[in-house]
Amino acid sequence: MEFWAIVSISVLIASCLAFFLILGSKGKKINGKLPPGPAAVPIIGNLLWLTRSLRDIEAILRELRTQYGPIITLRVGTRPAIFISDHALAHEALVGKGATFADRPPASQAGLILSANQHNINTAAYGPLWRLLRRNLMSEILHPSRVKSYGEARNWVLELLIEKLKSESQTAGSVRIVESFQFAMFCLLVFMCFGQRLEEKVVRKIEEVQRDMLVNFTRFNVFAFFPRIGKWVFRERWNYLLGIRQRQAEVLLPIIRARQSSVMKLQGNKLEKEVKNGSFGFSYVDSLLSLQLPDEEGKRKLTEEEIISLCSEFLNAGTDTTSTAMQWIMANLVKYPQIQEKLAKEIEQVLGERKAQKGEEVENASTGGFIKEEELQKMKYLKAVVMEALRRHPPGHFVLPHAVKEEVEINGYVIPKGASVNFTVAEMGMDEKVWKDPMDFKPERFLEEGEEEEVDITGTREIKMMPFGAGRRICPGLGLAMLHLEYFVANLVMEFEWKAKDGEEVDLTEKPEFTIVMKNPLNVVLLPRKKTGGPEDPTS
C-alpha cells in the first residue's frame, strides 16, 4: 500500500512538472543558446531560490559572475531574466540595438492596477503610446524654458527647507535630514504637477498615500508569481492594493478636477496670455488634460484613472531618487570635511565674482538670497561631487527592466522575445577595470584632464556609469535631477557647515527600499557659515 502511494505521488508530481514545463515553454521557441546561469526547474525557477532571497540579488550576481561571466540568465518562476554587468555589452544593447531593447516586460497584476493598464511612461510598451507620453513630458514640462519657469518655486522650496533645518537644529541640536529632503522635493514636484502651492495638510495627504504605495510595493510581488490565483489566495493583500489605489483617487482626483475647471475658464488665447505673463503657471496636469492618445488608443483623451497614474509616476520619479541622492552627497561631505571645504571655497569664489561684477556689496543669504541657477555652470567641483555621488551611490542599483521586442543575439547568446533584461548600475560604477580606486569617494577623478569629456552620463558614446539608464528608455528627468541636486547642494553648503554629531560616525552602509538608502540615516549638526557676504536675491 505504501509502495503504491509513493508511486502515485511521484507520478502526480512528474505530471505537474511536465505540465508547467510545457506551459512555460509554449510559444517561446528559442533558436539559440540562452546566456548561462545556475540550474533551474519549472515553477520554482533556479534552485538557489530555495535557500536564497531576491533581496540578495546583488550578492548572488557577484558570485555568479565569476562562474558564468558578465551576462547571466536567472529564472524566477518560468520567465528568464537576463542580467548584464559589462559596460560594452550594456552600450551594445541599449544604444547599438536600442530599438530592440526598448520594450518593457508584461506588468504584474499589481503593476496593471497602479499604472492603469500600463498607461504611464515607465511601463508602457515601446510604441506610439509611449512616444506620445514621453514627448509630452519632455516638451511641455522638462523643456529647458519650462524648467526655468519653475525657478521661483525652487527658491520657495529651498527657503522652506532651510527654515525647517534651522528650526530643527535649534530645537534638537542635530538634524536627521532624510525626511526634510523628501518633503522638500515632494513639495516642488507637487507644484510642478498641479501648478499651485497646496496647503501643507493636502501635500501631506498626497505624500502619505504615495509613500504607502512605495513602501508596500514589494508585498505585491507575489502576484507576479501567481497571476491567476494570487488575488484569491492572497485576498487580504489584494484588497490592500485596491485600497491604496482608491485612496490615490480620493486625494488626487479633487485636485485634478479643480485644475481642469480652472483651465477651462482660461481657454485659448486667454490661457496662453496668462501663462506667458506668469500669472498662471503651466503644470503637468494641464498637459495631460489636453492630450489626445494615438490611433491605437482610439484618438481619445486620457481617462481620470490614467491621469492619476501619470501624476503618481511624476511625483514618485522625482522625489525619492533626488532626495536619496542628496542624502548620499551630504553624507560624504560630512564624512570627508576636506571635500566640503573645497566645495565651500568654490562657492565663495563664484559669489566673489558676482560681487566684483556688480561692484557692490552682496546681500547675506539669510535675507532670502540664493545662488543663481546660471552660476551653477561655473562650479566644476560641485558637478564633480554630484557625479561622484551618483557613481558611488546611485539611488537605483538596477535600471527598470527592459524587454526585447524580438529575439536578438548579443555576445554570442540569444535573448528570447519578451525576456526581462536587467543592467547592474551599481556594479558598473564600481568596476575596477574602468574606475581607479572605485570604492573611494574622489570627486577629483572627474576633473582630471580629458575626464570631463570622457564621462558621458547619457551613455551615448560609451557607458562608464549609467545612474539614469541609457538609450531610448533613459530617464527623461536627467536634466531636471542634475539641476535640483546641484542647486540644493550648493545652497545648503553655502548656508551651513555640515558636521557629524559628536561621538557618531557617518555610516555609509546601504539599505534597499524603493531606492537604495542609508541604513542609518544621516544625523548632522548644522553650523551657520561665517561669511562677509552671501548671494543677492536671485529675483532682483
Coordinates of C-alpha atoms in Angstrom, one line a residue:
M1 CA 0.0 0.0 0.0
E2 CA 2.8 2.4 1.0
F3 CA 4.7 1.5 -2.2
W4 CA 1.8 2.4 -4.5
A5 CA 1.1 5.6 -2.6
I6 CA 4.7 6.7 -3.2
V7 CA 4.4 5.7 -6.9
S8 CA 1.1 7.6 -7.3
I9 CA 2.6 10.8 -5.6
S10 CA 5.7 10.5 -7.8
V11 CA 3.6 10.3 -11.0
L12 CA 1.4 13.2 -9.9
I13 CA 4.5 15.4 -9.2
A14 CA 6.1 14.4 -12.5
S15 CA 2.9 15.2 -14.4
C16 CA 2.6 18.6 -12.7
L17 CA 6.2 19.4 -13.5
A18 CA 5.7 18.4 -17.2
F19 CA 2.6 20.4 -17.4
F20 CA 4.2 23.6 -16.2
L21 CA 7.3 23.0 -18.3
I22 CA 5.1 22.8 -21.4
L23 CA 3.1 25.8 -20.3
G24 CA 6.2 27.8 -19.6
S25 CA 7.8 27.0 -23.0
K26 CA 4.6 27.2 -25.1
G27 CA 5.1 29.6 -27.9
K28 CA 8.6 30.6 -26.8
K29 CA 10.8 28.6 -29.1
I30 CA 14.4 29.9 -28.8
N31 CA 16.6 29.5 -31.8
G32 CA 19.9 29.6 -29.9
K33 CA 21.6 29.4 -26.6
L34 CA 20.5 31.5 -23.6
P35 CA 23.2 33.2 -21.6
P36 CA 24.5 30.8 -18.9
G37 CA 23.1 30.5 -15.4
P38 CA 22.5 28.2 -12.5
A39 CA 20.3 25.1 -12.6
A40 CA 16.6 25.7 -12.8
V41 CA 13.3 23.7 -12.6
P42 CA 9.8 24.5 -13.7
I43 CA 7.6 26.6 -11.4
I44 CA 10.3 27.5 -8.9
G45 CA 13.0 28.6 -11.4
N46 CA 16.6 28.5 -10.2
L47 CA 17.2 26.1 -7.3
L48 CA 19.1 28.7 -5.5
W49 CA 15.8 30.4 -4.6
L50 CA 15.2 27.5 -2.2
T51 CA 18.0 28.9 0.0
R52 CA 18.5 32.5 -1.1
S53 CA 16.2 35.5 -1.3
L54 CA 15.7 38.1 -4.1
R55 CA 16.9 40.6 -1.5
D56 CA 20.3 39.1 -2.0
I57 CA 20.3 39.6 -5.8
E58 CA 23.4 41.8 -6.0
A59 CA 25.5 39.4 -3.9
I60 CA 24.2 36.5 -5.9
L61 CA 25.1 38.1 -9.2
R62 CA 28.6 39.0 -8.0
E63 CA 29.1 35.3 -7.1
L64 CA 27.7 34.0 -10.3
R65 CA 29.7 36.5 -12.5
T66 CA 33.0 34.8 -11.5
Q67 CA 31.5 31.5 -12.8
Y68 CA 29.4 32.5 -15.8
G69 CA 30.7 35.8 -16.9
P70 CA 29.1 39.3 -17.5
I71 CA 25.8 38.1 -18.9
I72 CA 23.7 35.7 -16.8
T73 CA 20.3 34.1 -17.0
L74 CA 18.2 33.7 -13.9
R75 CA 14.7 32.3 -13.6
V76 CA 12.1 33.3 -11.1
G77 CA 9.2 31.1 -12.0
T78 CA 9.1 30.2 -15.7
R79 CA 10.3 33.5 -17.2
P80 CA 14.0 34.1 -17.9
A81 CA 15.6 37.2 -16.6
I82 CA 18.9 38.3 -18.2
F83 CA 21.4 40.3 -16.2
I84 CA 24.1 42.3 -17.9
S85 CA 27.0 43.8 -15.9
D86 CA 29.5 44.7 -18.6
H87 CA 29.9 48.3 -19.9
A88 CA 30.4 47.4 -23.5
L89 CA 27.6 44.9 -23.6
A90 CA 25.2 47.4 -22.0
H91 CA 26.2 50.0 -24.6
E92 CA 25.7 47.5 -27.4
A93 CA 22.2 46.6 -26.1
L94 CA 20.9 50.0 -25.1
V95 CA 22.4 52.2 -27.7
G96 CA 23.6 49.9 -30.6
K97 CA 20.4 47.9 -30.6
G98 CA 18.3 50.4 -28.8
A99 CA 15.1 49.9 -30.6
T100 CA 15.2 46.1 -29.9
F101 CA 15.9 46.6 -26.2
A102 CA 13.4 49.4 -25.6
D103 CA 10.4 47.4 -24.6
R104 CA 9.1 46.6 -21.1
P105 CA 8.2 43.2 -19.7
P106 CA 4.5 42.5 -19.1
A107 CA 3.3 44.2 -16.0
S108 CA 2.2 42.1 -13.0
Q109 CA -1.4 42.3 -11.7
A110 CA -0.3 44.9 -9.1
G111 CA 1.5 46.9 -11.8
L112 CA -1.5 46.9 -14.1
I113 CA -3.7 48.3 -11.3
L114 CA -1.2 51.1 -10.3
S115 CA -0.3 52.0 -13.9
A116 CA -3.9 52.0 -15.3
N117 CA -3.0 49.1 -17.6
Q118 CA 0.5 50.3 -18.4
H119 CA -0.6 53.8 -19.4
N120 CA 2.4 55.6 -18.0
I121 CA 5.9 56.3 -19.3
N122 CA 7.8 53.8 -17.2
T123 CA 5.7 50.7 -18.0
A124 CA 4.2 51.5 -21.4
A125 CA 5.2 49.2 -24.3
Y126 CA 7.7 50.7 -26.8
G127 CA 5.4 52.2 -29.4
P128 CA 3.0 55.1 -30.2
L129 CA 1.6 55.5 -26.7
W130 CA 5.0 55.5 -25.0
R131 CA 6.3 58.0 -27.6
L132 CA 3.4 60.4 -27.1
L133 CA 3.6 60.3 -23.2
R134 CA 7.3 60.8 -23.2
R135 CA 7.3 63.5 -25.8
N136 CA 4.6 65.3 -23.9
L137 CA 6.6 65.3 -20.7
M138 CA 9.8 66.3 -22.4
S139 CA 8.3 69.2 -24.5
E140 CA 5.7 70.5 -22.0
I141 CA 7.4 70.2 -18.6
L142 CA 11.1 69.2 -19.0
H143 CA 11.9 71.6 -21.8
P144 CA 14.7 74.0 -20.6
S145 CA 12.4 77.0 -20.9
R146 CA 9.7 75.4 -18.9
V147 CA 12.2 74.2 -16.3
K148 CA 13.5 77.7 -16.0
S149 CA 10.0 79.0 -15.4
Y150 CA 9.8 76.9 -12.2
G151 CA 12.8 78.8 -10.7
E152 CA 10.7 80.8 -8.3
A153 CA 9.2 77.5 -7.0
R154 CA 12.7 76.1 -6.4
N155 CA 13.5 79.3 -4.4
W156 CA 10.4 78.9 -2.3
V157 CA 11.1 75.2 -1.6
L158 CA 14.7 76.0 -0.7
E159 CA 13.5 78.6 1.7
L160 CA 11.2 76.2 3.4
L161 CA 13.9 73.5 3.6
I162 CA 16.5 75.9 5.1
E163 CA 14.0 77.2 7.7
K164 CA 13.0 73.7 8.6
L165 CA 16.6 72.7 9.1
K166 CA 17.3 75.7 11.2
S167 CA 14.3 75.2 13.4
E168 CA 15.1 71.5 14.0
S169 CA 18.7 72.3 14.6
Q170 CA 17.9 74.9 17.2
T171 CA 15.4 72.7 18.9
A172 CA 17.2 69.3 18.9
G173 CA 20.8 70.3 18.4
S174 CA 21.1 67.9 15.5
V175 CA 19.0 67.0 12.4
R176 CA 18.0 63.8 10.7
I177 CA 17.8 65.2 7.2
V178 CA 16.1 62.5 5.2
E179 CA 12.5 63.4 6.0
S180 CA 13.2 67.1 5.3
F181 CA 14.8 66.4 2.0
Q182 CA 12.0 64.1 0.9
F183 CA 9.3 66.6 1.8
A184 CA 11.1 69.5 0.1
M185 CA 11.4 67.5 -3.1
F186 CA 7.8 66.4 -2.9
C187 CA 6.6 69.9 -2.4
L188 CA 8.4 71.0 -5.5
L189 CA 7.2 68.1 -7.6
V190 CA 3.6 68.7 -6.4
F191 CA 3.8 72.3 -7.6
M192 CA 5.1 71.3 -11.0
C193 CA 2.5 68.6 -11.2
F194 CA -0.6 70.7 -10.2
G195 CA 0.6 74.3 -10.8
Q196 CA -0.1 75.7 -7.4
R197 CA 1.1 75.8 -3.8
L198 CA -1.3 73.4 -2.0
E199 CA -1.8 73.6 1.8
E200 CA 0.7 71.6 3.8
K201 CA -2.1 69.2 5.1
V202 CA -3.1 68.4 1.5
V203 CA 0.5 67.8 0.4
R204 CA 1.0 65.6 3.4
K205 CA -2.1 63.5 2.4
I206 CA -0.7 63.1 -1.1
E207 CA 2.7 62.2 0.3
E208 CA 1.2 59.6 2.7
V209 CA -0.6 57.6 0.1
Q210 CA 2.3 57.8 -2.3
R211 CA 4.7 56.6 0.4
D212 CA 2.3 53.8 1.3
M213 CA 2.4 52.6 -2.3
L214 CA 6.2 52.7 -2.5
V215 CA 6.9 51.1 0.9
N216 CA 4.4 48.2 0.3
F217 CA 5.0 47.6 -3.4
T218 CA 7.3 44.6 -2.8
R219 CA 4.5 42.9 -0.9
F220 CA 2.6 42.7 -4.2
N221 CA 5.4 40.8 -6.0
V222 CA 3.6 37.6 -5.1
F223 CA 1.0 38.5 -7.8
A224 CA 3.8 38.2 -10.4
F225 CA 4.4 34.5 -9.3
F226 CA 0.7 33.5 -9.2
P227 CA -1.0 36.0 -11.6
R228 CA -4.3 34.0 -12.0
I229 CA -4.9 32.8 -8.5
G230 CA -2.8 35.2 -6.4
K231 CA -5.6 37.7 -5.8
W232 CA -7.8 34.8 -4.4
V233 CA -5.1 33.1 -2.3
F234 CA -3.7 36.4 -1.0
R235 CA -7.1 38.2 -0.7
E236 CA -6.1 40.5 2.1
R237 CA -3.0 41.7 0.3
W238 CA -5.0 42.2 -2.9
N239 CA -7.6 44.3 -1.0
Y240 CA -4.8 46.4 0.5
L241 CA -3.5 47.1 -3.1
L242 CA -7.0 48.1 -4.2
G243 CA -7.3 50.3 -1.1
I244 CA -4.1 52.2 -2.0
R245 CA -5.5 52.9 -5.5
Q246 CA -8.8 54.1 -4.0
R247 CA -7.0 56.4 -1.6
Q248 CA -4.9 57.8 -4.5
A249 CA -8.1 58.6 -6.3
E250 CA -9.7 60.2 -3.3
V251 CA -6.7 62.5 -2.8
L252 CA -5.7 63.3 -6.3
L253 CA -9.0 63.5 -8.2
P254 CA -10.4 66.6 -6.5
I255 CA -7.1 68.5 -7.3
I256 CA -7.1 67.3 -10.9
R257 CA -10.8 68.2 -11.4
A258 CA -10.3 71.6 -9.8
R259 CA -7.4 72.3 -12.1
Q260 CA -9.4 71.2 -15.1
S261 CA -12.1 73.7 -14.1
S262 CA -9.5 76.5 -13.8
V263 CA -8.0 75.7 -17.2
M264 CA -11.5 75.6 -18.9
K265 CA -12.1 79.1 -17.6
L266 CA -8.9 80.3 -19.3
Q267 CA -9.2 78.6 -22.7
G268 CA -7.4 79.6 -25.9
N269 CA -5.6 82.9 -26.2
K270 CA -6.5 83.9 -22.7
L271 CA -4.9 80.9 -21.1
E272 CA -1.8 81.3 -23.3
K273 CA -1.6 85.0 -22.2
E274 CA -1.9 84.2 -18.5
V275 CA 0.8 81.5 -18.8
K276 CA 3.1 83.9 -20.7
N277 CA 2.8 86.7 -18.1
G278 CA 3.4 84.3 -15.3
S279 CA 0.0 84.8 -13.5
F280 CA -1.0 81.2 -14.3
G281 CA 1.8 78.6 -14.0
F282 CA 1.6 75.7 -16.5
S283 CA 1.5 72.3 -14.9
Y284 CA 2.0 68.7 -15.8
V285 CA -1.7 68.0 -15.3
D286 CA -2.6 70.8 -17.8
S287 CA -0.7 69.0 -20.5
L288 CA -2.4 65.7 -19.6
L289 CA -5.9 67.1 -19.8
S290 CA -5.4 68.3 -23.3
L291 CA -3.5 65.3 -24.6
Q292 CA -5.1 63.1 -27.3
L293 CA -4.0 59.5 -27.5
P294 CA -2.8 57.9 -30.8
D295 CA -4.9 55.9 -33.3
E296 CA -4.2 52.6 -31.5
E297 CA -5.9 54.0 -28.4
G298 CA -8.9 55.4 -30.4
K299 CA -7.8 59.0 -30.6
R300 CA -9.3 59.6 -27.2
K301 CA -8.5 61.7 -24.2
L302 CA -6.8 60.2 -21.1
T303 CA -9.2 58.8 -18.5
E304 CA -9.1 60.0 -14.9
E305 CA -7.5 56.7 -13.9
E306 CA -4.8 57.2 -16.4
I307 CA -4.1 60.8 -15.3
I308 CA -3.9 59.6 -11.7
S309 CA -1.2 57.0 -12.7
L310 CA 0.8 59.6 -14.7
C311 CA 0.7 62.1 -11.8
S312 CA 1.7 59.4 -9.4
E313 CA 4.6 58.4 -11.6
F314 CA 5.7 62.0 -11.9
L315 CA 5.7 62.6 -8.2
N316 CA 7.5 59.3 -7.3
A317 CA 10.1 59.5 -10.0
G318 CA 11.4 62.9 -9.0
T319 CA 11.1 62.7 -5.2
D320 CA 12.8 59.7 -3.7
T321 CA 15.5 59.4 -6.3
T322 CA 16.6 63.0 -5.9
S323 CA 16.2 63.2 -2.1
T324 CA 18.1 59.9 -1.7
A325 CA 21.0 61.2 -3.9
M326 CA 21.1 64.4 -1.9
Q327 CA 21.4 62.5 1.3
W328 CA 24.3 60.4 -0.1
I329 CA 26.0 63.6 -1.3
M330 CA 25.7 65.4 2.1
A331 CA 26.7 62.2 3.9
N332 CA 30.0 62.1 2.0
L333 CA 30.6 65.9 2.5
V334 CA 30.2 65.3 6.3
K335 CA 32.4 62.2 6.3
Y336 CA 35.1 64.0 4.2
P337 CA 35.2 67.6 5.5
Q338 CA 38.1 68.5 3.2
I339 CA 35.8 67.9 0.2
Q340 CA 33.1 70.0 1.8
E341 CA 35.5 72.9 2.4
K342 CA 36.9 72.7 -1.1
L343 CA 33.3 73.0 -2.4
A344 CA 32.6 75.9 0.0
K345 CA 35.6 77.7 -1.4
E346 CA 34.4 77.3 -4.9
I347 CA 31.0 78.7 -3.9
E348 CA 32.7 81.7 -2.2
Q349 CA 34.8 82.3 -5.3
V350 CA 31.7 82.4 -7.6
L351 CA 30.0 84.8 -5.1
G352 CA 33.1 86.9 -5.1
E353 CA 33.0 87.1 -8.9
R354 CA 29.4 88.2 -8.8
K355 CA 30.3 90.9 -6.2
A356 CA 33.1 92.2 -8.4
Q357 CA 30.9 92.3 -11.5
K358 CA 28.2 94.2 -9.6
G359 CA 30.7 96.5 -7.9
E360 CA 28.5 96.4 -4.8
E361 CA 28.1 94.5 -1.6
V362 CA 26.2 91.2 -1.9
E363 CA 23.3 90.6 0.4
N364 CA 23.6 88.0 3.2
A365 CA 21.9 84.6 2.4
S366 CA 19.6 85.0 5.5
T367 CA 17.8 87.8 3.7
G368 CA 16.5 85.2 1.2
G369 CA 19.2 85.4 -1.5
F370 CA 20.5 82.2 -3.0
I371 CA 23.0 81.0 -5.6
K372 CA 21.6 81.7 -9.0
E373 CA 21.0 78.7 -11.3
E374 CA 23.1 80.2 -14.1
E375 CA 26.0 80.4 -11.6
L376 CA 25.9 76.6 -11.2
Q377 CA 27.6 76.4 -14.6
K378 CA 30.8 77.9 -13.2
M379 CA 31.0 75.3 -10.4
K380 CA 33.0 72.4 -11.8
Y381 CA 33.9 70.9 -8.4
L382 CA 30.2 70.9 -7.5
K383 CA 29.4 69.0 -10.6
A384 CA 32.2 66.6 -9.8
V385 CA 30.9 66.0 -6.3
V386 CA 27.4 65.2 -7.7
M387 CA 28.8 62.9 -10.4
E388 CA 30.9 61.0 -7.9
A389 CA 28.0 60.5 -5.6
L390 CA 25.9 59.2 -8.5
R391 CA 28.7 56.8 -9.4
R392 CA 29.4 55.6 -5.9
H393 CA 25.9 55.7 -4.5
P394 CA 23.3 55.5 -7.4
P395 CA 19.8 55.7 -5.9
G396 CA 18.8 52.7 -8.0
H397 CA 21.3 49.8 -8.3
F398 CA 19.4 48.5 -11.4
V399 CA 17.5 50.4 -14.1
L400 CA 13.9 49.4 -14.6
P401 CA 13.8 46.0 -16.5
H402 CA 13.9 46.2 -20.3
A403 CA 12.5 43.6 -22.7
V404 CA 13.3 42.8 -26.3
K405 CA 10.7 43.2 -29.0
E406 CA 12.2 40.3 -30.9
E407 CA 14.7 37.5 -30.4
V408 CA 18.2 39.0 -30.6
E409 CA 21.8 37.9 -30.3
I410 CA 24.3 39.6 -28.0
N411 CA 27.8 38.3 -27.0
G412 CA 27.1 35.0 -28.8
Y413 CA 23.9 34.3 -26.8
V414 CA 20.3 34.6 -27.7
I415 CA 17.9 36.9 -25.7
P416 CA 14.3 35.5 -26.3
K417 CA 11.5 37.8 -27.2
G418 CA 9.8 39.2 -24.2
A419 CA 12.6 38.2 -21.8
S420 CA 13.3 40.6 -19.0
V421 CA 16.8 42.3 -19.4
N422 CA 18.4 44.0 -16.4
F423 CA 21.5 46.2 -16.1
T424 CA 23.6 46.4 -13.0
V425 CA 24.1 50.1 -12.5
A426 CA 26.0 50.0 -9.2
E427 CA 28.4 47.3 -10.4
M428 CA 29.3 49.3 -13.5
G429 CA 30.0 52.4 -11.3
M430 CA 32.4 50.4 -9.2
D431 CA 34.2 48.3 -11.9
E432 CA 38.0 48.3 -11.2
K433 CA 38.6 47.9 -14.9
V434 CA 37.0 51.3 -15.6
W435 CA 37.5 53.2 -12.3
K436 CA 40.7 53.6 -10.3
D437 CA 40.1 53.0 -6.5
P438 CA 36.3 52.6 -7.2
M439 CA 35.3 52.3 -3.5
D440 CA 36.8 55.7 -2.7
F441 CA 34.9 58.9 -2.9
K442 CA 37.1 61.1 -5.1
P443 CA 35.3 63.9 -7.0
E444 CA 38.7 64.9 -8.4
R445 CA 38.5 61.9 -10.8
F446 CA 36.0 63.9 -12.9
L447 CA 38.3 66.9 -13.0
E448 CA 41.3 65.1 -14.5
E449 CA 42.4 66.3 -17.9
G450 CA 40.1 64.9 -20.5
E451 CA 37.9 63.0 -18.0
E452 CA 35.1 65.6 -18.0
E453 CA 34.6 65.0 -21.7
E454 CA 35.0 61.2 -21.5
V455 CA 32.4 60.5 -18.8
D456 CA 29.1 60.9 -20.8
I457 CA 26.4 60.3 -18.3
T458 CA 23.9 59.8 -21.1
G459 CA 25.9 56.8 -22.4
T460 CA 25.6 58.0 -26.0
R461 CA 29.3 57.5 -26.8
E462 CA 30.1 54.8 -24.2
I463 CA 28.8 53.7 -20.8
K464 CA 31.1 54.2 -17.9
M465 CA 28.3 54.8 -15.4
M466 CA 24.5 54.9 -16.0
P467 CA 22.6 56.2 -12.9
F468 CA 19.8 57.4 -15.2
G469 CA 19.9 54.4 -17.6
A470 CA 20.9 54.8 -21.3
G471 CA 19.4 54.6 -24.7
R472 CA 15.8 55.2 -25.7
R473 CA 14.5 54.5 -22.2
I474 CA 17.0 56.8 -20.4
C475 CA 15.3 58.7 -17.6
P476 CA 13.6 61.8 -19.2
G477 CA 14.2 63.7 -16.0
L478 CA 18.0 63.5 -16.1
G479 CA 18.5 67.3 -16.7
L480 CA 16.0 68.3 -14.0
A481 CA 17.5 65.9 -11.5
M482 CA 21.0 67.2 -12.1
L483 CA 19.8 70.8 -11.7
H484 CA 18.0 70.0 -8.5
L485 CA 21.0 68.2 -7.0
E486 CA 23.4 71.0 -7.9
Y487 CA 21.1 73.8 -6.9
F488 CA 20.1 72.4 -3.5
V489 CA 23.5 71.1 -2.5
A490 CA 25.3 74.3 -3.4
N491 CA 22.9 76.4 -1.4
L492 CA 22.9 74.1 1.6
V493 CA 26.7 74.1 1.7
M494 CA 26.6 77.9 1.3
E495 CA 24.2 78.3 4.2
F496 CA 25.6 75.7 6.7
E497 CA 28.8 73.9 7.7
W498 CA 27.7 70.3 7.9
K499 CA 29.3 68.3 10.7
A500 CA 28.8 64.8 12.3
K501 CA 27.2 64.7 15.7
D502 CA 29.7 64.3 18.5
G503 CA 30.6 60.7 19.0
E504 CA 28.9 59.5 15.8
E505 CA 30.5 58.3 12.6
V506 CA 28.8 58.6 9.2
D507 CA 27.8 55.1 8.3
L508 CA 27.6 54.5 4.5
T509 CA 26.0 51.1 4.8
E510 CA 23.3 50.7 2.2
K511 CA 19.7 49.5 2.7
P512 CA 17.3 48.7 -0.2
E513 CA 13.9 50.4 -0.1
F514 CA 12.2 52.0 -3.1
T515 CA 15.7 53.4 -3.6
I516 CA 19.0 52.4 -2.0
V517 CA 19.1 54.5 1.1
M518 CA 21.4 54.8 4.1
K519 CA 20.8 52.1 6.6
N520 CA 21.4 54.6 9.4
P521 CA 20.0 57.9 8.1
L522 CA 22.4 60.9 8.3
N523 CA 22.2 62.8 11.6
V524 CA 24.1 66.1 11.4
V525 CA 25.0 69.3 13.3
L526 CA 24.4 72.4 11.2
L527 CA 26.5 75.5 11.9
P528 CA 25.7 78.7 10.1
R529 CA 28.7 79.6 7.8
K530 CA 30.6 82.7 8.6
K531 CA 30.8 84.9 5.6
T532 CA 31.3 88.5 4.8
G533 CA 28.6 88.4 2.2
G534 CA 26.3 86.0 0.7
P535 CA 24.4 85.9 -2.6
E536 CA 21.9 88.5 -3.6
D537 CA 18.2 87.8 -4.1
P538 CA 18.0 85.8 -7.4
T539 CA 14.8 87.5 -8.2
S540 CA 16.3 91.0 -8.1

